[in-house]
Amino acid sequence: MSWIISCFFLIVSSVCVKAYFITVDAHAEECFFNRVELGTKMGLTFEIAEGGFLDIDVKIVGPDGKIIYQGEQERSGKFTFAAHTTGAYTYCFSNEKSTMTPKVVMFNMDVGENPKQEEGAGGGGADGETNNHVKLDDMIKELSTSLWGVKNEQEYMQVRDRTHRAINESTNFRVVVWSFFEATVLLCMTIGQIYYLKRFFEVRRVV
């Protein structure tokens, strides 16, 4: 039983999921790097939490300079791919089109298992026992992937909830300010009309 638990933690730890919150200033670009082996499965999930129109430019570049993914003025997205060569892969968030508004970006960089490690983990033992171990490993991998997916969805739901709450609070504030402005204008018009009528009748009495 102990080897099952250790195997579970080994597989869970082999799937690297890093969550970040960063602030990208106006006219700025923030880049991050992941060095992986050929064939490693990778992914980028991002959501704009605050700033401007909640959009940003995204780009993923391979070690050879090849652009794997590029998007402009995106609010959120999910993109997965397999490393076509060994080296450092670059994830960039650009806010260069914004004149003065910084953007807060939440993103996850998912890095799967090294294919060489997966191949090395399959040997040893009798055929029946090996098959059982392989099935168990596959089940644990699926479970760990599902757990990370649930974790990511919870994080993004929290970001969306905070974003929508900020929009609602901003809308309510504008409604209150506009109502106060309308009440002020109405009060000024009422006072002006009273003053005008008072002056009008005073002039008629003098005549």
mmCIF file of C-alpha atoms in Angstrom:
data_model
loop_
_atom_site.group_PDB
_atom_site.id
_atom_site.type_symbol
_atom_site.label_atom_id
_atom_site.label_comp_id
_atom_site.label_asym_id
_atom_site.label_seq_id
_atom_site.Cartn_x
_atom_site.Cartn_y
_atom_site.Cartn_z
ATOM 1 C CA MET A 1 0.000 0.000 0.000
ATOM 2 C CA SER A 2 2.875 2.342 0.778
ATOM 3 C CA TRP A 3 4.263 2.016 -2.741
ATOM 4 C CA ILE A 4 0.865 3.040 -4.136
ATOM 5 C CA ILE A 5 0.897 6.218 -2.045
ATOM 6 C CA SER A 6 4.496 6.994 -3.012
ATOM 7 C CA CYS A 7 3.680 6.338 -6.656
ATOM 8 C CA PHE A 8 0.714 8.720 -6.429
ATOM 9 C CA PHE A 9 2.807 11.557 -4.985
ATOM 10 C CA LEU A 10 5.540 10.892 -7.536
ATOM 11 C CA ILE A 11 3.126 11.251 -10.454
ATOM 12 C CA VAL A 12 1.374 14.263 -8.973
ATOM 13 C CA SER A 13 4.690 15.992 -8.387
ATOM 14 C CA SER A 14 5.795 15.216 -11.943
ATOM 15 C CA VAL A 15 2.960 17.355 -13.366
ATOM 16 C CA CYS A 16 4.177 20.916 -12.852
ATOM 17 C CA VAL A 17 1.441 23.535 -12.622
ATOM 18 C CA LYS A 18 2.525 27.024 -11.622
ATOM 19 C CA ALA A 19 -0.034 29.750 -10.982
ATOM 20 C CA TYR A 20 1.019 33.380 -11.112
ATOM 21 C CA PHE A 21 -0.476 36.829 -10.688
ATOM 22 C CA ILE A 22 1.511 39.539 -12.473
ATOM 23 C CA THR A 23 1.025 43.229 -13.281
ATOM 24 C CA VAL A 24 1.983 44.309 -16.800
ATOM 25 C CA ASP A 25 2.513 48.059 -16.956
ATOM 26 C CA ALA A 26 1.512 50.220 -19.920
ATOM 27 C CA HIS A 27 3.960 50.004 -22.857
ATOM 28 C CA ALA A 28 5.563 46.964 -21.173
ATOM 29 C CA GLU A 29 5.977 43.254 -21.866
ATOM 30 C CA GLU A 30 6.498 40.453 -19.336
ATOM 31 C CA CYS A 31 8.022 37.124 -20.435
ATOM 32 C CA PHE A 32 8.533 33.779 -18.673
ATOM 33 C CA PHE A 33 10.508 30.699 -19.636
ATOM 34 C CA ASN A 34 10.202 26.926 -19.303
ATOM 35 C CA ARG A 35 12.954 24.568 -20.392
ATOM 36 C CA VAL A 36 11.618 21.146 -21.458
ATOM 37 C CA GLU A 37 12.612 18.096 -23.465
ATOM 38 C CA LEU A 38 11.368 17.117 -26.905
ATOM 39 C CA GLY A 39 7.783 15.805 -26.874
ATOM 40 C CA THR A 40 6.843 17.194 -23.455
ATOM 41 C CA LYS A 41 3.223 18.295 -23.265
ATOM 42 C CA MET A 42 2.813 21.945 -22.273
ATOM 43 C CA GLY A 43 -0.034 24.374 -21.784
ATOM 44 C CA LEU A 44 -0.845 27.989 -21.013
ATOM 45 C CA THR A 45 -4.070 29.146 -19.373
ATOM 46 C CA PHE A 46 -4.610 32.845 -18.648
ATOM 47 C CA GLU A 47 -7.251 35.330 -17.534
ATOM 48 C CA ILE A 48 -7.118 39.130 -17.277
ATOM 49 C CA ALA A 49 -8.189 40.079 -13.761
ATOM 50 C CA GLU A 50 -7.963 43.883 -13.776
ATOM 51 C CA GLY A 51 -7.108 46.842 -15.963
ATOM 52 C CA GLY A 52 -8.551 48.724 -18.913
ATOM 53 C CA PHE A 53 -10.777 46.662 -21.193
ATOM 54 C CA LEU A 54 -9.479 43.406 -19.649
ATOM 55 C CA ASP A 55 -7.449 42.414 -22.714
ATOM 56 C CA ILE A 56 -3.788 41.763 -23.501
ATOM 57 C CA ASP A 57 -1.526 40.421 -26.267
ATOM 58 C CA VAL A 58 -0.172 36.880 -25.793
ATOM 59 C CA LYS A 59 2.668 35.083 -27.550
ATOM 60 C CA ILE A 60 4.391 31.694 -27.151
ATOM 61 C CA VAL A 61 7.774 31.279 -28.851
ATOM 62 C CA GLY A 62 9.843 28.108 -29.187
ATOM 63 C CA PRO A 63 13.610 27.738 -28.611
ATOM 64 C CA ASP A 64 14.217 28.096 -32.364
ATOM 65 C CA GLY A 65 12.293 31.398 -32.546
ATOM 66 C CA LYS A 66 9.191 29.783 -34.062
ATOM 67 C CA ILE A 67 5.937 31.438 -32.953
ATOM 68 C CA ILE A 68 3.747 28.637 -31.583
ATOM 69 C CA TYR A 69 0.801 30.811 -30.580
ATOM 70 C CA GLN A 70 0.001 34.515 -30.896
ATOM 71 C CA GLY A 71 -3.154 36.424 -29.972
ATOM 72 C CA GLU A 72 -4.052 40.101 -29.721
ATOM 73 C CA GLN A 73 -6.376 41.806 -27.228
ATOM 74 C CA GLU A 74 -7.498 38.556 -25.616
ATOM 75 C CA ARG A 75 -9.322 38.401 -22.281
ATOM 76 C CA SER A 76 -8.712 34.723 -21.506
ATOM 77 C CA GLY A 77 -7.569 31.580 -23.200
ATOM 78 C CA LYS A 78 -6.268 28.025 -23.009
ATOM 79 C CA PHE A 79 -3.627 26.630 -25.346
ATOM 80 C CA THR A 80 -1.853 23.265 -25.207
ATOM 81 C CA PHE A 81 0.932 21.880 -27.375
ATOM 82 C CA ALA A 82 3.821 19.415 -27.427
ATOM 83 C CA ALA A 83 7.409 20.614 -27.455
ATOM 84 C CA HIS A 84 8.740 20.235 -31.007
ATOM 85 C CA THR A 85 12.336 20.578 -29.841
ATOM 86 C CA THR A 86 14.347 20.619 -26.638
ATOM 87 C CA GLY A 87 14.988 24.029 -25.123
ATOM 88 C CA ALA A 88 13.447 27.055 -23.407
ATOM 89 C CA TYR A 89 9.920 28.035 -24.402
ATOM 90 C CA THR A 90 8.917 31.664 -23.869
ATOM 91 C CA TYR A 91 5.495 32.947 -22.756
ATOM 92 C CA CYS A 92 5.030 36.716 -23.231
ATOM 93 C CA PHE A 93 2.217 39.063 -22.163
ATOM 94 C CA SER A 94 2.393 42.438 -23.916
ATOM 95 C CA ASN A 95 0.608 45.617 -22.815
ATOM 96 C CA GLU A 96 2.418 47.868 -25.292
ATOM 97 C CA LYS A 97 -0.810 49.086 -26.922
ATOM 98 C CA SER A 98 -2.134 50.516 -23.654
ATOM 99 C CA THR A 99 -1.400 54.211 -23.098
ATOM 100 C CA MET A 100 -1.575 54.354 -19.303
ATOM 101 C CA THR A 101 -3.484 51.393 -17.819
ATOM 102 C CA PRO A 102 -1.595 48.444 -16.256
ATOM 103 C CA LYS A 103 -3.114 44.961 -16.551
ATOM 104 C CA VAL A 104 -3.252 42.258 -13.876
ATOM 105 C CA VAL A 105 -2.874 38.804 -15.434
ATOM 106 C CA MET A 106 -3.439 35.438 -13.789
ATOM 107 C CA PHE A 107 -1.923 32.507 -15.676
ATOM 108 C CA ASN A 108 -0.844 28.891 -15.293
ATOM 109 C CA MET A 109 2.033 27.216 -17.118
ATOM 110 C CA ASP A 110 1.370 23.470 -17.272
ATOM 111 C CA VAL A 111 4.325 21.191 -17.967
ATOM 112 C CA GLY A 112 3.686 17.473 -18.329
ATOM 113 C CA GLU A 113 6.032 14.557 -17.735
ATOM 114 C CA ASN A 114 9.263 14.118 -19.584
ATOM 115 C CA PRO A 115 8.644 11.426 -22.261
ATOM 116 C CA LYS A 116 11.998 9.804 -21.431
ATOM 117 C CA GLN A 117 10.959 9.462 -17.788
ATOM 118 C CA GLU A 118 7.666 7.868 -18.837
ATOM 119 C CA GLU A 119 9.504 5.321 -20.978
ATOM 120 C CA GLY A 120 11.933 4.517 -18.166
ATOM 121 C CA ALA A 121 9.126 3.951 -15.651
ATOM 122 C CA GLY A 122 7.551 1.075 -17.596
ATOM 123 C CA GLY A 123 10.152 -1.689 -17.164
ATOM 124 C CA GLY A 124 10.766 -4.406 -14.548
ATOM 125 C CA GLY A 125 8.699 -7.154 -12.874
ATOM 126 C CA ALA A 126 6.464 -9.905 -14.211
ATOM 127 C CA ASP A 127 4.117 -9.219 -17.100
ATOM 128 C CA GLY A 128 0.931 -9.433 -15.022
ATOM 129 C CA GLU A 129 2.291 -7.258 -12.251
ATOM 130 C CA THR A 130 3.701 -4.797 -14.773
ATOM 131 C CA ASN A 131 0.342 -4.499 -16.522
ATOM 132 C CA ASN A 132 -1.366 -3.835 -13.199
ATOM 133 C CA HIS A 133 1.198 -1.179 -12.352
ATOM 134 C CA VAL A 134 0.744 0.461 -15.753
ATOM 135 C CA LYS A 135 -3.038 0.535 -15.350
ATOM 136 C CA LEU A 136 -2.699 1.940 -11.848
ATOM 137 C CA ASP A 137 -0.246 4.566 -13.080
ATOM 138 C CA ASP A 138 -2.658 5.571 -15.843
ATOM 139 C CA MET A 139 -5.533 5.881 -13.372
ATOM 140 C CA ILE A 140 -3.424 7.987 -11.009
ATOM 141 C CA LYS A 141 -2.321 10.209 -13.901
ATOM 142 C CA GLU A 142 -5.929 10.757 -14.929
ATOM 143 C CA LEU A 143 -6.881 11.525 -11.331
ATOM 144 C CA SER A 144 -4.010 13.977 -10.863
ATOM 145 C CA THR A 145 -4.865 15.693 -14.155
ATOM 146 C CA SER A 146 -8.496 16.002 -13.094
ATOM 147 C CA LEU A 147 -7.469 17.438 -9.723
ATOM 148 C CA TRP A 148 -5.276 20.058 -11.374
ATOM 149 C CA GLY A 149 -8.104 20.885 -13.773
ATOM 150 C CA VAL A 150 -10.509 21.420 -10.858
ATOM 151 C CA LYS A 151 -7.924 23.574 -9.095
ATOM 152 C CA ASN A 152 -7.415 25.718 -12.194
ATOM 153 C CA GLU A 153 -11.153 26.145 -12.713
ATOM 154 C CA GLN A 154 -11.593 27.218 -9.091
ATOM 155 C CA GLU A 155 -8.856 29.818 -9.463
ATOM 156 C CA TYR A 156 -10.380 31.196 -12.655
ATOM 157 C CA MET A 157 -13.852 31.259 -11.144
ATOM 158 C CA GLN A 158 -12.446 33.334 -8.288
ATOM 159 C CA VAL A 159 -10.865 35.732 -10.791
ATOM 160 C CA ARG A 160 -14.087 36.011 -12.789
ATOM 161 C CA ASP A 161 -16.087 36.561 -9.604
ATOM 162 C CA ARG A 162 -13.748 39.336 -8.510
ATOM 163 C CA THR A 163 -13.838 40.897 -11.980
ATOM 164 C CA HIS A 164 -17.629 40.833 -12.177
ATOM 165 C CA ARG A 165 -17.906 42.190 -8.639
ATOM 166 C CA ALA A 166 -15.595 45.075 -9.574
ATOM 167 C CA ILE A 167 -17.702 45.800 -12.665
ATOM 168 C CA ASN A 168 -20.910 45.769 -10.598
ATOM 169 C CA GLU A 169 -19.419 48.058 -7.974
ATOM 170 C CA SER A 170 -18.191 50.436 -10.677
ATOM 171 C CA THR A 171 -21.621 50.439 -12.335
ATOM 172 C CA ASN A 172 -23.377 51.056 -9.015
ATOM 173 C CA PHE A 173 -20.983 53.920 -8.238
ATOM 174 C CA ARG A 174 -21.676 55.525 -11.618
ATOM 175 C CA VAL A 175 -25.432 55.160 -11.109
ATOM 176 C CA VAL A 176 -25.184 56.826 -7.686
ATOM 177 C CA VAL A 177 -23.032 59.651 -9.056
ATOM 178 C CA TRP A 178 -25.387 60.189 -12.001
ATOM 179 C CA SER A 179 -28.428 60.193 -9.700
ATOM 180 C CA PHE A 180 -26.724 62.741 -7.432
ATOM 181 C CA PHE A 181 -25.875 64.856 -10.486
ATOM 182 C CA GLU A 182 -29.490 64.728 -11.726
ATOM 183 C CA ALA A 183 -30.785 65.663 -8.267
ATOM 184 C CA THR A 184 -28.321 68.571 -8.096
ATOM 185 C CA VAL A 185 -29.343 69.839 -11.555
ATOM 186 C CA LEU A 186 -33.036 69.526 -10.650
ATOM 187 C CA LEU A 187 -32.480 71.427 -7.403
ATOM 188 C CA CYS A 188 -30.548 74.188 -9.193
ATOM 189 C CA MET A 189 -33.289 74.504 -11.833
ATOM 190 C CA THR A 190 -35.962 74.709 -9.118
ATOM 191 C CA ILE A 191 -34.065 77.423 -7.227
ATOM 192 C CA GLY A 192 -33.446 79.284 -10.501
ATOM 193 C CA GLN A 193 -37.131 79.193 -11.466
ATOM 194 C CA ILE A 194 -38.201 80.422 -8.024
ATOM 195 C CA TYR A 195 -35.683 83.271 -8.187
ATOM 196 C CA TYR A 196 -36.778 84.175 -11.733
ATOM 197 C CA LEU A 197 -40.500 84.226 -10.836
ATOM 198 C CA LYS A 198 -39.777 86.240 -7.707
ATOM 199 C CA ARG A 199 -37.856 88.835 -9.714
ATOM 200 C CA PHE A 200 -40.590 88.873 -12.377
ATOM 201 C CA PHE A 201 -43.367 89.722 -9.913
ATOM 202 C CA GLU A 202 -41.205 92.289 -8.123
ATOM 203 C CA VAL A 203 -40.662 94.162 -11.419
ATOM 204 C CA ARG A 204 -44.409 94.167 -12.179
ATOM 205 C CA ARG A 205 -45.248 95.661 -8.789
ATOM 206 C CA VAL A 206 -42.792 98.491 -9.310
ATOM 207 C CA VAL A 207 -44.334 99.343 -12.694
#
